[in-house]
Short mmCIF file of C-alpha atoms and ligand atoms in Angstrom, two decimals:
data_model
loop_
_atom_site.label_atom_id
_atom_site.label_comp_id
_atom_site.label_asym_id
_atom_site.label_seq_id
_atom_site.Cartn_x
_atom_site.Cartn_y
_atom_site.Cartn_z
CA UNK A 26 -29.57 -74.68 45.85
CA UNK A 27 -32.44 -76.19 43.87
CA UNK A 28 -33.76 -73.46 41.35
CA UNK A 29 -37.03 -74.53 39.60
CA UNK A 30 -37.42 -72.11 36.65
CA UNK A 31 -33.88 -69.82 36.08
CA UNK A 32 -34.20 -66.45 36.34
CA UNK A 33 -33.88 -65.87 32.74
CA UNK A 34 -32.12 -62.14 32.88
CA UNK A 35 -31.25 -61.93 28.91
CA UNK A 36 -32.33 -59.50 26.45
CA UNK A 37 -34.25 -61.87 24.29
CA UNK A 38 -35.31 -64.77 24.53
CA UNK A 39 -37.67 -63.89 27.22
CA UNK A 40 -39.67 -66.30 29.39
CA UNK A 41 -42.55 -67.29 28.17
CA UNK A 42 -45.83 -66.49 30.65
CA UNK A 43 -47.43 -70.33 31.31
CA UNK A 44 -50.40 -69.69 29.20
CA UNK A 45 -48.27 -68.58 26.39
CA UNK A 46 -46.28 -71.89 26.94
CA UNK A 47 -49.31 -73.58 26.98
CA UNK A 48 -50.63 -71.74 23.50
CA UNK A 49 -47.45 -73.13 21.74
CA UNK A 50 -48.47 -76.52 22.52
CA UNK A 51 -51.91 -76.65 20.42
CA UNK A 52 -52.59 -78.92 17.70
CA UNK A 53 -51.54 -77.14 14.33
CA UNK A 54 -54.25 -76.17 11.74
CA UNK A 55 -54.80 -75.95 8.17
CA UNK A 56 -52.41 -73.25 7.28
CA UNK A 57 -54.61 -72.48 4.40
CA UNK A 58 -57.81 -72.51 6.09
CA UNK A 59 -60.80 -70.33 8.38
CA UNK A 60 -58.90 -70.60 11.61
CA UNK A 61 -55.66 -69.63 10.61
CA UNK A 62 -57.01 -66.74 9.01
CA UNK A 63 -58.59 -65.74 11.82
CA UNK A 64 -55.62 -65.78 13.59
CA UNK A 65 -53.64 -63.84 11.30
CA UNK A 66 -56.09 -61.63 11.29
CA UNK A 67 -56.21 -61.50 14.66
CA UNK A 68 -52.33 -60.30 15.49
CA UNK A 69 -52.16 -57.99 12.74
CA UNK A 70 -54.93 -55.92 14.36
CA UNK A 71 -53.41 -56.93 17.64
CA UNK A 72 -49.75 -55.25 16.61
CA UNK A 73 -50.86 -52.62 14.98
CA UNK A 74 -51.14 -50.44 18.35
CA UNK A 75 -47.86 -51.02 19.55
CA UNK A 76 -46.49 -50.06 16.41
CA UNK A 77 -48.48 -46.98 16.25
CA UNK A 78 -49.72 -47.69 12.51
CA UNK A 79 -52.91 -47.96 10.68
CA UNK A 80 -50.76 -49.99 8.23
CA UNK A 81 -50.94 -53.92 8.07
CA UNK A 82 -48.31 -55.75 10.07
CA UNK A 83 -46.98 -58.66 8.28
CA UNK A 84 -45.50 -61.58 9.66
CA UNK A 85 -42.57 -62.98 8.76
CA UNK A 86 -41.44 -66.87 9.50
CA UNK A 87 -37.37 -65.89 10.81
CA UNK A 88 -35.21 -64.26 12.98
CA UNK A 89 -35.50 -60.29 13.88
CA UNK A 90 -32.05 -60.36 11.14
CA UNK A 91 -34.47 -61.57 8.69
CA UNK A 92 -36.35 -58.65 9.57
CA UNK A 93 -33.59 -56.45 8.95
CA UNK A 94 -32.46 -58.10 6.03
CA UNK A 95 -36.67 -58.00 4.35
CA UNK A 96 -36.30 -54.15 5.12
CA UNK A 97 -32.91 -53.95 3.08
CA UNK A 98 -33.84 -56.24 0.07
CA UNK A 99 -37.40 -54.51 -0.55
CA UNK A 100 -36.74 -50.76 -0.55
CA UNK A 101 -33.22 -50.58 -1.80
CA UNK A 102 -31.56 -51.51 -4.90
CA UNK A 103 -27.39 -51.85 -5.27
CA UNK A 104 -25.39 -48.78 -5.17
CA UNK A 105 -28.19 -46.90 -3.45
CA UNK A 106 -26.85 -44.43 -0.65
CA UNK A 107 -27.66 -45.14 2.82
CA UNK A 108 -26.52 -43.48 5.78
CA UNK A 109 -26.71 -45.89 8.88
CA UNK A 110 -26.75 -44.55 12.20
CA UNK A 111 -24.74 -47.29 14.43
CA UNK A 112 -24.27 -47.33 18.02
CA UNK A 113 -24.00 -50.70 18.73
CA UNK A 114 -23.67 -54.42 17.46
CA UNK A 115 -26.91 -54.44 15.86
CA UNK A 116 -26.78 -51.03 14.01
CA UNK A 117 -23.41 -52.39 12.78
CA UNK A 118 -24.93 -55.55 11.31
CA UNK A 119 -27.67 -53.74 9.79
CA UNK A 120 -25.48 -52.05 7.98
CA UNK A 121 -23.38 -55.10 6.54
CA UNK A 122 -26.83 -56.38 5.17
CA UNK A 123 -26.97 -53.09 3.17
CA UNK A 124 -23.23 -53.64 2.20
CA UNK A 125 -23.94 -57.33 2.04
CA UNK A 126 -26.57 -56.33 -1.20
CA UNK A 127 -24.32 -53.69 -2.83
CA UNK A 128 -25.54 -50.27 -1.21
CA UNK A 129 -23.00 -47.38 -0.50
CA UNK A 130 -23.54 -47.55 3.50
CA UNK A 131 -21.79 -44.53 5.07
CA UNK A 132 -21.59 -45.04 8.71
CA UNK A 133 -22.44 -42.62 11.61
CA UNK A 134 -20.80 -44.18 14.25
CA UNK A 135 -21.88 -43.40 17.93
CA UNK A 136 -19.64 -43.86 20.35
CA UNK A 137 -20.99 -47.14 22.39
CA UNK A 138 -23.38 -46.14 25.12
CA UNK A 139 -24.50 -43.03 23.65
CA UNK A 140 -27.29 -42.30 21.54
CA UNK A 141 -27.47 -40.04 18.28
CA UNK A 142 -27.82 -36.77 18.07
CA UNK A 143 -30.18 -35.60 16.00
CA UNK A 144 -27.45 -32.67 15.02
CA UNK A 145 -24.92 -35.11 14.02
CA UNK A 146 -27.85 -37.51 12.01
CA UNK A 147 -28.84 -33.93 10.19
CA UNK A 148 -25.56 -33.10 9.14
CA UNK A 149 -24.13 -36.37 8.11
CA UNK A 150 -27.75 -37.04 5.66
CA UNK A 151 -26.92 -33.65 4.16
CA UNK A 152 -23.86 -34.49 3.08
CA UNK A 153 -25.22 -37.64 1.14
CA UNK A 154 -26.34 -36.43 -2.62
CA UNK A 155 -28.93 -38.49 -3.47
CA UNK A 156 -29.84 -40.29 -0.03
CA UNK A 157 -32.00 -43.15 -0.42
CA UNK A 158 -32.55 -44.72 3.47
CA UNK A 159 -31.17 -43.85 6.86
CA UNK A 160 -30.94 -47.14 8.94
CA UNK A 161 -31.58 -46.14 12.56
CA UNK A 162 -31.84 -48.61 15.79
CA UNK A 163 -34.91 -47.99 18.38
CA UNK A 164 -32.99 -49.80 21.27
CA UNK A 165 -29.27 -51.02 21.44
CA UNK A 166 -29.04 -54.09 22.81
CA UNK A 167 -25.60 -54.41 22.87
CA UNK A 168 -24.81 -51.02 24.71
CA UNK A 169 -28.13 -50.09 26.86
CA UNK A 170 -29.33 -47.18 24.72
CA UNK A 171 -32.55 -45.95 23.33
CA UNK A 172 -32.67 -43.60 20.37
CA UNK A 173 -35.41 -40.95 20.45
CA UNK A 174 -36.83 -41.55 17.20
CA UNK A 175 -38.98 -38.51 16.42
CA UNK A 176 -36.32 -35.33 16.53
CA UNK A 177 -34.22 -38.18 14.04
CA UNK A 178 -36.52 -38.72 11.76
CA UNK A 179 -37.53 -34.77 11.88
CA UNK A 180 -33.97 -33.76 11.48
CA UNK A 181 -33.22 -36.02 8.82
CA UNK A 182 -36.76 -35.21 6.66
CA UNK A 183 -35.31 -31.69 7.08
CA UNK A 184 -32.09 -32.06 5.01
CA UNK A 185 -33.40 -35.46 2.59
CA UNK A 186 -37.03 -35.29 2.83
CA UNK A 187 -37.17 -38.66 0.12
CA UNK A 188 -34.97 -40.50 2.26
CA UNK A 189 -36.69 -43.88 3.62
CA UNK A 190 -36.32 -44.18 7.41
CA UNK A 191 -35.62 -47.86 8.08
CA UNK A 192 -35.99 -48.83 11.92
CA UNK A 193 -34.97 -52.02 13.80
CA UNK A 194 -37.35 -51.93 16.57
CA UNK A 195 -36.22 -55.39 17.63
CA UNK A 196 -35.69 -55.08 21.07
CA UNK A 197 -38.32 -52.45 23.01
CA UNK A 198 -41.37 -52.48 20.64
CA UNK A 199 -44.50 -53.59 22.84
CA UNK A 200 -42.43 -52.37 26.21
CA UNK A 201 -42.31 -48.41 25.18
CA UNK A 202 -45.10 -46.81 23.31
CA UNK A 203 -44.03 -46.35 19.79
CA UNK A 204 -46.04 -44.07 16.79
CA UNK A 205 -44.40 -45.27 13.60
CA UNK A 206 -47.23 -43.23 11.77
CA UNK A 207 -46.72 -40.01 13.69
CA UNK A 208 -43.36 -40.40 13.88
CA UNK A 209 -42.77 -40.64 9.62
CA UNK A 210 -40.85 -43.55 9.82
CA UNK A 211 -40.67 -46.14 6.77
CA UNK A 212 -40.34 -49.68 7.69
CA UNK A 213 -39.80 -50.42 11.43
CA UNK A 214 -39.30 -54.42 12.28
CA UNK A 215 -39.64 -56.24 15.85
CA UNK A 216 -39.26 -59.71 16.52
CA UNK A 217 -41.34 -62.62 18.63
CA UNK A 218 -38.66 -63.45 21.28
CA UNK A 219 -37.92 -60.10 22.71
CA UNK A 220 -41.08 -57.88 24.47
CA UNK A 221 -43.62 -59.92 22.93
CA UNK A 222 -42.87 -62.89 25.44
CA UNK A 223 -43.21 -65.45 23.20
CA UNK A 224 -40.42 -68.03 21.27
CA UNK A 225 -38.03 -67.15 18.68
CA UNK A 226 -39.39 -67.52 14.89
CA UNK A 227 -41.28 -64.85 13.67
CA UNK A 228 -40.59 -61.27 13.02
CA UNK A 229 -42.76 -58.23 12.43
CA UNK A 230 -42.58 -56.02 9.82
CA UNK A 231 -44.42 -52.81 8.97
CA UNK A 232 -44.46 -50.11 6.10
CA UNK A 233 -45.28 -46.61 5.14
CA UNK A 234 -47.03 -46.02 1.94
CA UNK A 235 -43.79 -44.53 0.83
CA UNK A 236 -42.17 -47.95 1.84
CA UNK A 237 -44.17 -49.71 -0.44
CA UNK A 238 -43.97 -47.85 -3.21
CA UNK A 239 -40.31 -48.58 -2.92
CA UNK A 240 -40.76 -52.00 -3.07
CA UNK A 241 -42.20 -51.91 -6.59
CA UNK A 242 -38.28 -50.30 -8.09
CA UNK A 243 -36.02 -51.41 -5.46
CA UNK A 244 -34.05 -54.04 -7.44
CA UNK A 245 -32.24 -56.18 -4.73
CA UNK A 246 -32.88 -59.86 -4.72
CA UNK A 247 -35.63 -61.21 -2.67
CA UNK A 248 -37.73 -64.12 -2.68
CA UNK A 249 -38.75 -65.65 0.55
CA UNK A 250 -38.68 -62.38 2.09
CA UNK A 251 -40.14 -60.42 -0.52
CA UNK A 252 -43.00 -58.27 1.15
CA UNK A 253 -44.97 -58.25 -1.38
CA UNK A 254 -45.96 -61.60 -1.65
CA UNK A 255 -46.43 -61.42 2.01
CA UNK A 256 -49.08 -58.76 1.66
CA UNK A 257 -50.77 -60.01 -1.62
CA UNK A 258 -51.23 -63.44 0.28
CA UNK A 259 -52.27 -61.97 3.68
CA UNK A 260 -55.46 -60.23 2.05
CA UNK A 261 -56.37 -64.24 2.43
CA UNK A 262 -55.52 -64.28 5.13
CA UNK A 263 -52.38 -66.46 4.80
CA UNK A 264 -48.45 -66.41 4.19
CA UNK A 265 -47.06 -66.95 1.36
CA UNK A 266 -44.93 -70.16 2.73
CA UNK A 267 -45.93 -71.90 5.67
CA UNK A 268 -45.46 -70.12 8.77
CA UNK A 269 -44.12 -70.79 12.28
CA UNK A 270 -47.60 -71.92 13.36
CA UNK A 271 -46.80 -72.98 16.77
CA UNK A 272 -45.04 -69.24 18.05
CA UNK A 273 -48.16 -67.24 15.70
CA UNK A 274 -50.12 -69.18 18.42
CA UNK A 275 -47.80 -67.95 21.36
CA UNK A 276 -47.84 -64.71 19.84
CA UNK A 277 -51.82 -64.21 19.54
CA UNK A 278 -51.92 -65.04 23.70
CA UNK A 279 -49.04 -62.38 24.45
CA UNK A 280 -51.09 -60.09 22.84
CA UNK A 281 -54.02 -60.90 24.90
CA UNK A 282 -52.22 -60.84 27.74
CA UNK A 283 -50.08 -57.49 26.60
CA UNK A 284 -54.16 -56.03 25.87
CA UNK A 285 -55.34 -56.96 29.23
CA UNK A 286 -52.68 -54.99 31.02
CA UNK A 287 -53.15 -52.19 29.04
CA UNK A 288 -50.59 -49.46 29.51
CA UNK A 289 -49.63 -51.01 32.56
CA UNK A 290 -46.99 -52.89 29.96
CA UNK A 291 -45.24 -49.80 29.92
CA UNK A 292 -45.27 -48.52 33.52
CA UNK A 293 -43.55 -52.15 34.39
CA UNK A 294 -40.60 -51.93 31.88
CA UNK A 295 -40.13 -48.29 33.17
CA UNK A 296 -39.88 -49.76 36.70
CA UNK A 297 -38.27 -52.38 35.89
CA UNK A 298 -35.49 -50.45 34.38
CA UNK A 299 -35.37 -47.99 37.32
CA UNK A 300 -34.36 -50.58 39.59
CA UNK A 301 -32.43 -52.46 37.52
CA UNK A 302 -30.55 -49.09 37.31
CA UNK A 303 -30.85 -47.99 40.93
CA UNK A 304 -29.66 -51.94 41.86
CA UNK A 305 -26.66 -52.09 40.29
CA UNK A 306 -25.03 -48.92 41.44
CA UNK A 307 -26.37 -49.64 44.74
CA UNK A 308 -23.63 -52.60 44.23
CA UNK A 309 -20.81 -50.17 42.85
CA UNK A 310 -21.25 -51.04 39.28
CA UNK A 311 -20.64 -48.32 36.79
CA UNK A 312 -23.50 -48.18 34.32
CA UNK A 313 -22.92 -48.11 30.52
CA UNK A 314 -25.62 -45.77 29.41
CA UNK A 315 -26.48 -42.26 30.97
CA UNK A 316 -30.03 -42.18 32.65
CA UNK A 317 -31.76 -39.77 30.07
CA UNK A 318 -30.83 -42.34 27.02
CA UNK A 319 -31.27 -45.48 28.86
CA UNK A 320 -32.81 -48.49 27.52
CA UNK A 321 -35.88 -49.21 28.75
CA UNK A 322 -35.74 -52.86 28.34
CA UNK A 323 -31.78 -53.53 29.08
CA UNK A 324 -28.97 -52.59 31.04
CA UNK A 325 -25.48 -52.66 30.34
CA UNK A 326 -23.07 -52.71 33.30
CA UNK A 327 -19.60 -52.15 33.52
CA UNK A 328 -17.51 -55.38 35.48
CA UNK A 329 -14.65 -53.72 36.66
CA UNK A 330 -11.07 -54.77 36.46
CA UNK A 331 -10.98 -56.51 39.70
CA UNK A 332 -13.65 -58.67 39.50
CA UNK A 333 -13.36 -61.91 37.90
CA UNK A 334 -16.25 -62.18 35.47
CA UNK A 335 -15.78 -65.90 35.37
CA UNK A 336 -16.62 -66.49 38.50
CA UNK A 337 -18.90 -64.30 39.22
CA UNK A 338 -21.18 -65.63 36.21
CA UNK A 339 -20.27 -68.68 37.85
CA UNK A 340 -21.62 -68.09 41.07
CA UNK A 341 -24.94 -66.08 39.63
CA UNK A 342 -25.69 -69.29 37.42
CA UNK A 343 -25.67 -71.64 40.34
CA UNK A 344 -27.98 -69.62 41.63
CA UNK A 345 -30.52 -69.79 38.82
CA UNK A 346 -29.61 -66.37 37.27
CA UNK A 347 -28.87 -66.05 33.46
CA UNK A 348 -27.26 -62.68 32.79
CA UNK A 349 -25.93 -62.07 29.25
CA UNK A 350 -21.88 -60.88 28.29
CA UNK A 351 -21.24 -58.18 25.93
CA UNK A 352 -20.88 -58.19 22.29
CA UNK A 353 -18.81 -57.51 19.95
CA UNK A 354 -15.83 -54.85 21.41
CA UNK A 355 -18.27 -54.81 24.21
CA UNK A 356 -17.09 -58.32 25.15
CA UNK A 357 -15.33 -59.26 28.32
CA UNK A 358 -16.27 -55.53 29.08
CA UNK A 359 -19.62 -55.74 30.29
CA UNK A 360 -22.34 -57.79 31.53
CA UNK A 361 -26.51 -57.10 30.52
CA UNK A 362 -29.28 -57.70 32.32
CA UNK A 363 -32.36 -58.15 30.35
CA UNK A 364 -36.02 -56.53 31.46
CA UNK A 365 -38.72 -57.08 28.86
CA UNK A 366 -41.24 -59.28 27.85
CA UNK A 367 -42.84 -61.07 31.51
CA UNK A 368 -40.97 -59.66 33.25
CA UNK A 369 -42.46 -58.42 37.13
CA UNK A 370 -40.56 -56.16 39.80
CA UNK A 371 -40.11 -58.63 41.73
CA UNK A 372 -37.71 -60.98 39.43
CA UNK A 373 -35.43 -57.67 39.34
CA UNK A 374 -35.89 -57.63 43.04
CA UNK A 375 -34.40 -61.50 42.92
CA UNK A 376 -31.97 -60.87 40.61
CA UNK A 377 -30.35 -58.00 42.82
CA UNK A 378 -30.55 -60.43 45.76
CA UNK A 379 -28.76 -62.68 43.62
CA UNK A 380 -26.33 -60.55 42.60
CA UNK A 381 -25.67 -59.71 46.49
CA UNK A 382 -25.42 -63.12 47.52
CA UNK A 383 -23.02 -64.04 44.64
CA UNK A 384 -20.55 -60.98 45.45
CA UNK A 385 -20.50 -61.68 49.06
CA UNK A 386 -19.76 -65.10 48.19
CA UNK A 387 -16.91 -63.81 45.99
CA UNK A 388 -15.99 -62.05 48.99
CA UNK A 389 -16.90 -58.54 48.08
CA UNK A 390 -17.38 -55.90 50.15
CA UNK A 391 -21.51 -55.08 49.69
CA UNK A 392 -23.87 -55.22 51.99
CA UNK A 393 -26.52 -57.65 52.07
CA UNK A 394 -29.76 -55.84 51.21
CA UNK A 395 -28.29 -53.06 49.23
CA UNK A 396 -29.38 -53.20 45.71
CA UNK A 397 -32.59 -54.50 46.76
CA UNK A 398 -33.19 -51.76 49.42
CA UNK A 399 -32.20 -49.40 46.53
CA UNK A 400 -34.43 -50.87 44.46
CA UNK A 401 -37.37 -50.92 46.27
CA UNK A 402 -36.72 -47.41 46.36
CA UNK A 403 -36.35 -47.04 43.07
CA UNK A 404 -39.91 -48.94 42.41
CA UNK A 405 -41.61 -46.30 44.87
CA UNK A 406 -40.51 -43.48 43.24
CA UNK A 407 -41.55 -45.10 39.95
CA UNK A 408 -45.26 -45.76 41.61
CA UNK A 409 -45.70 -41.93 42.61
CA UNK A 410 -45.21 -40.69 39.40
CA UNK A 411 -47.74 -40.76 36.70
CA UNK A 412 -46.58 -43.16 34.43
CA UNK A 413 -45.88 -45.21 37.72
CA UNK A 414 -47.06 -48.60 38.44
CA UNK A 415 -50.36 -49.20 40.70
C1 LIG B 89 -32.27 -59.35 19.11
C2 LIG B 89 -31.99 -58.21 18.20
C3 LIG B 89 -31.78 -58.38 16.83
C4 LIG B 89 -31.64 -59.73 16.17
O1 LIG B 89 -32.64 -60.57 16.37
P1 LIG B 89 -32.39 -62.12 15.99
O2 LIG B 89 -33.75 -62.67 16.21
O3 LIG B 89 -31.36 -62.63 16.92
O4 LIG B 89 -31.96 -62.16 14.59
C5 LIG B 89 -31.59 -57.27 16.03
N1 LIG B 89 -31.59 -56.04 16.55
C6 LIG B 89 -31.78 -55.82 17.86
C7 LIG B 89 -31.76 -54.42 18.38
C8 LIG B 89 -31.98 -56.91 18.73
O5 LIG B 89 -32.13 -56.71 20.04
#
């Protein structure tokens, strides 16, 4: 069957809305003149909500790693202790950055598809002398699980109140409400390609007070991604090299759009996710992550032992829909269906109908119209309560 547009089910990159297609396809400007300041301008304000800070947002011309990688190199200097807080692929790698520049990185490992307890985080910064940054993750990708980032960062100010609280908020910032400020975290990072529905290339990055006083003695390498040539230039409103133009422009009309749904942005992903959820089991798959920790933005799914991924995947693709494997241990394991950025209720409602059709092909027994009964369901349920979509 003919499918126009996939069904682009991945946890970053998302689709891009047509007008935010359309807003990558302007003529460039004069990096170094009135309208690109304007625009600069323009999504620093336009961020600064959705990270919850009063705090400038700088924008960074790279991946979300560079992101990671800016947060390491600016605060932290080599043989600095760090405790980070892993329950996934991408807490893992944000540690081996901090190796990668010579800090002492003690791991908390979390046991895939959990998230941390606060307890645990307390206990393992107290037994750190001399803790300089805890690096936490917002939203596994890789397993399906949100951290609750406030009791964290209040248990860990109780045992190393100088510690610097370093947060990749790569994958849900913009879908959940967020309040870096009110929350005392440090340096929290997000990146174009995941909830703000626009291409990969630039990355978000904002700091504390505390966070940039650090960047004046941390003593780790930096140059393209040293922050504080990003800041000094941005008072001109301009980056210190020349920027991913073309996504700044995609990323400017997300934000409009993102404003003009108000927090409407949130009651979607929350629906979203709830059928996603509600779907999948309707189909007998196992989830990874337990419902009070679960990602708001992705979900991880068991594929059990006697279905043959290959196939499957097979099957779903033909039919237009791009799910995404597991990573790391993870791989082989699971599949992940990704729910941020444009995405409406009813692609979830298509992908479960794809998902039906493609099992049924593979000769399972399901139902036809079970996940997406379930998931209808799930969406009213989601409408009656407050937070609930119109
Ligand atoms: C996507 C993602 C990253 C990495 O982003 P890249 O742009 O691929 O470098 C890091 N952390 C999390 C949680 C992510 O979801």
């Amino acid at each position: 069957m003919t499918r126009f547009e996939p069904n682009l089910r991945i946890p970053g990159p998302t689709a891009l809305p047509p007008s935010v297609r359309e807003a990558g396809g302007r003529q460039m400007v004069n990096h170094r003149g009135d309208e690109f300041k304007a625009l600069l301008g323009r999504v620093d304000e336009g961020m600064r909500p959705y990270f919850g800070t009063s705090g400038r947002v700088i924008l960074l011309t790279c991946a979300g790693t560079g992101a990671l990688e800016a947060a390491v190199v600016n605060t932290l200097s080599p043989g600095d202790a760090v405790l980070a807080v892993t329950m996934g692929a991408f807490g893992d790698r944000f540690a081996a950055i901090a190796e990668t520049y010579g800090a002492v990185v003690t791991r908390l490992p979390v046991d895939w598809g959990r998230a941390a307890e606060p307890e645990a985080v307390r206990q393992a910064a107290a037994a750190i002398p001399n803790l300089k940054a805890v690096l936490l993750t917002h939203n596994e990708t890789s397993t399906g699980v949100a951290n609750e980032l406030e009791p964290l960062a209040s248990a860990i100010r109780d045992v190393a109140p100088d510690a610097l609280l370093l947060v990749d908020a790569i994958s849900a910032m913009g879908a959940v409400p967020f309040a870096m400020d009110a929350w005392g975290l440090d340096l929290v990072v997000t990146g174009s390609q995941k909830a703000w529905m626009s291409a990969p290339g630039m990355a978000m990055a904002a700091l504390s007070p505390r966070a940039w006083a650090a960047t004046e003695t941390a003593r780790m390498p930096r140059f393209y991604l040293d922050l504080r040539r990003h800041r000094d230039t941005a008072v001109n409103g301009e980056t210190p090299w020349t920027p991913a133009v073309a996504v700044l422009y995609q990323v400017d009309e997300g934000l409009r759009l993102m404003q003009a749904e108000g927090d409407g942005v949130f009651a979607r992903h929350e629906a979203c996710a709830a059928m996603t959820r509600a779907g999948l089991r309707a189909l007998g798959f196992e989830l990874l992550a337990d419902d009070d920790v679960a990602s708001k933005t992705v979900t991880a799914a068991w594929i059990p032992d006697d279905l043959d991924w290959k196939a499957f995947n097979g099957a779903l693709k033909r039919r237009g829909l791009v799910l995404a494997g597991g990573q790391g241990k993870l791989k082989g394991k699971i599949f992940r269906v990704g729910h941020l950025g444009s995405v409406t209720t009813d692609d979830i409602l298509a992908a479960l109908g794809t998902l039906e059709a493609a099992l049924v092909e593979l000769g399972r027994d399901v139902a036809p119209g079970v996940a997406v009964t379930a998931a209808q369901r799930a969406l009213l349920a989601a409408a009656r309560t407050p937070a609930g979509v119109a």
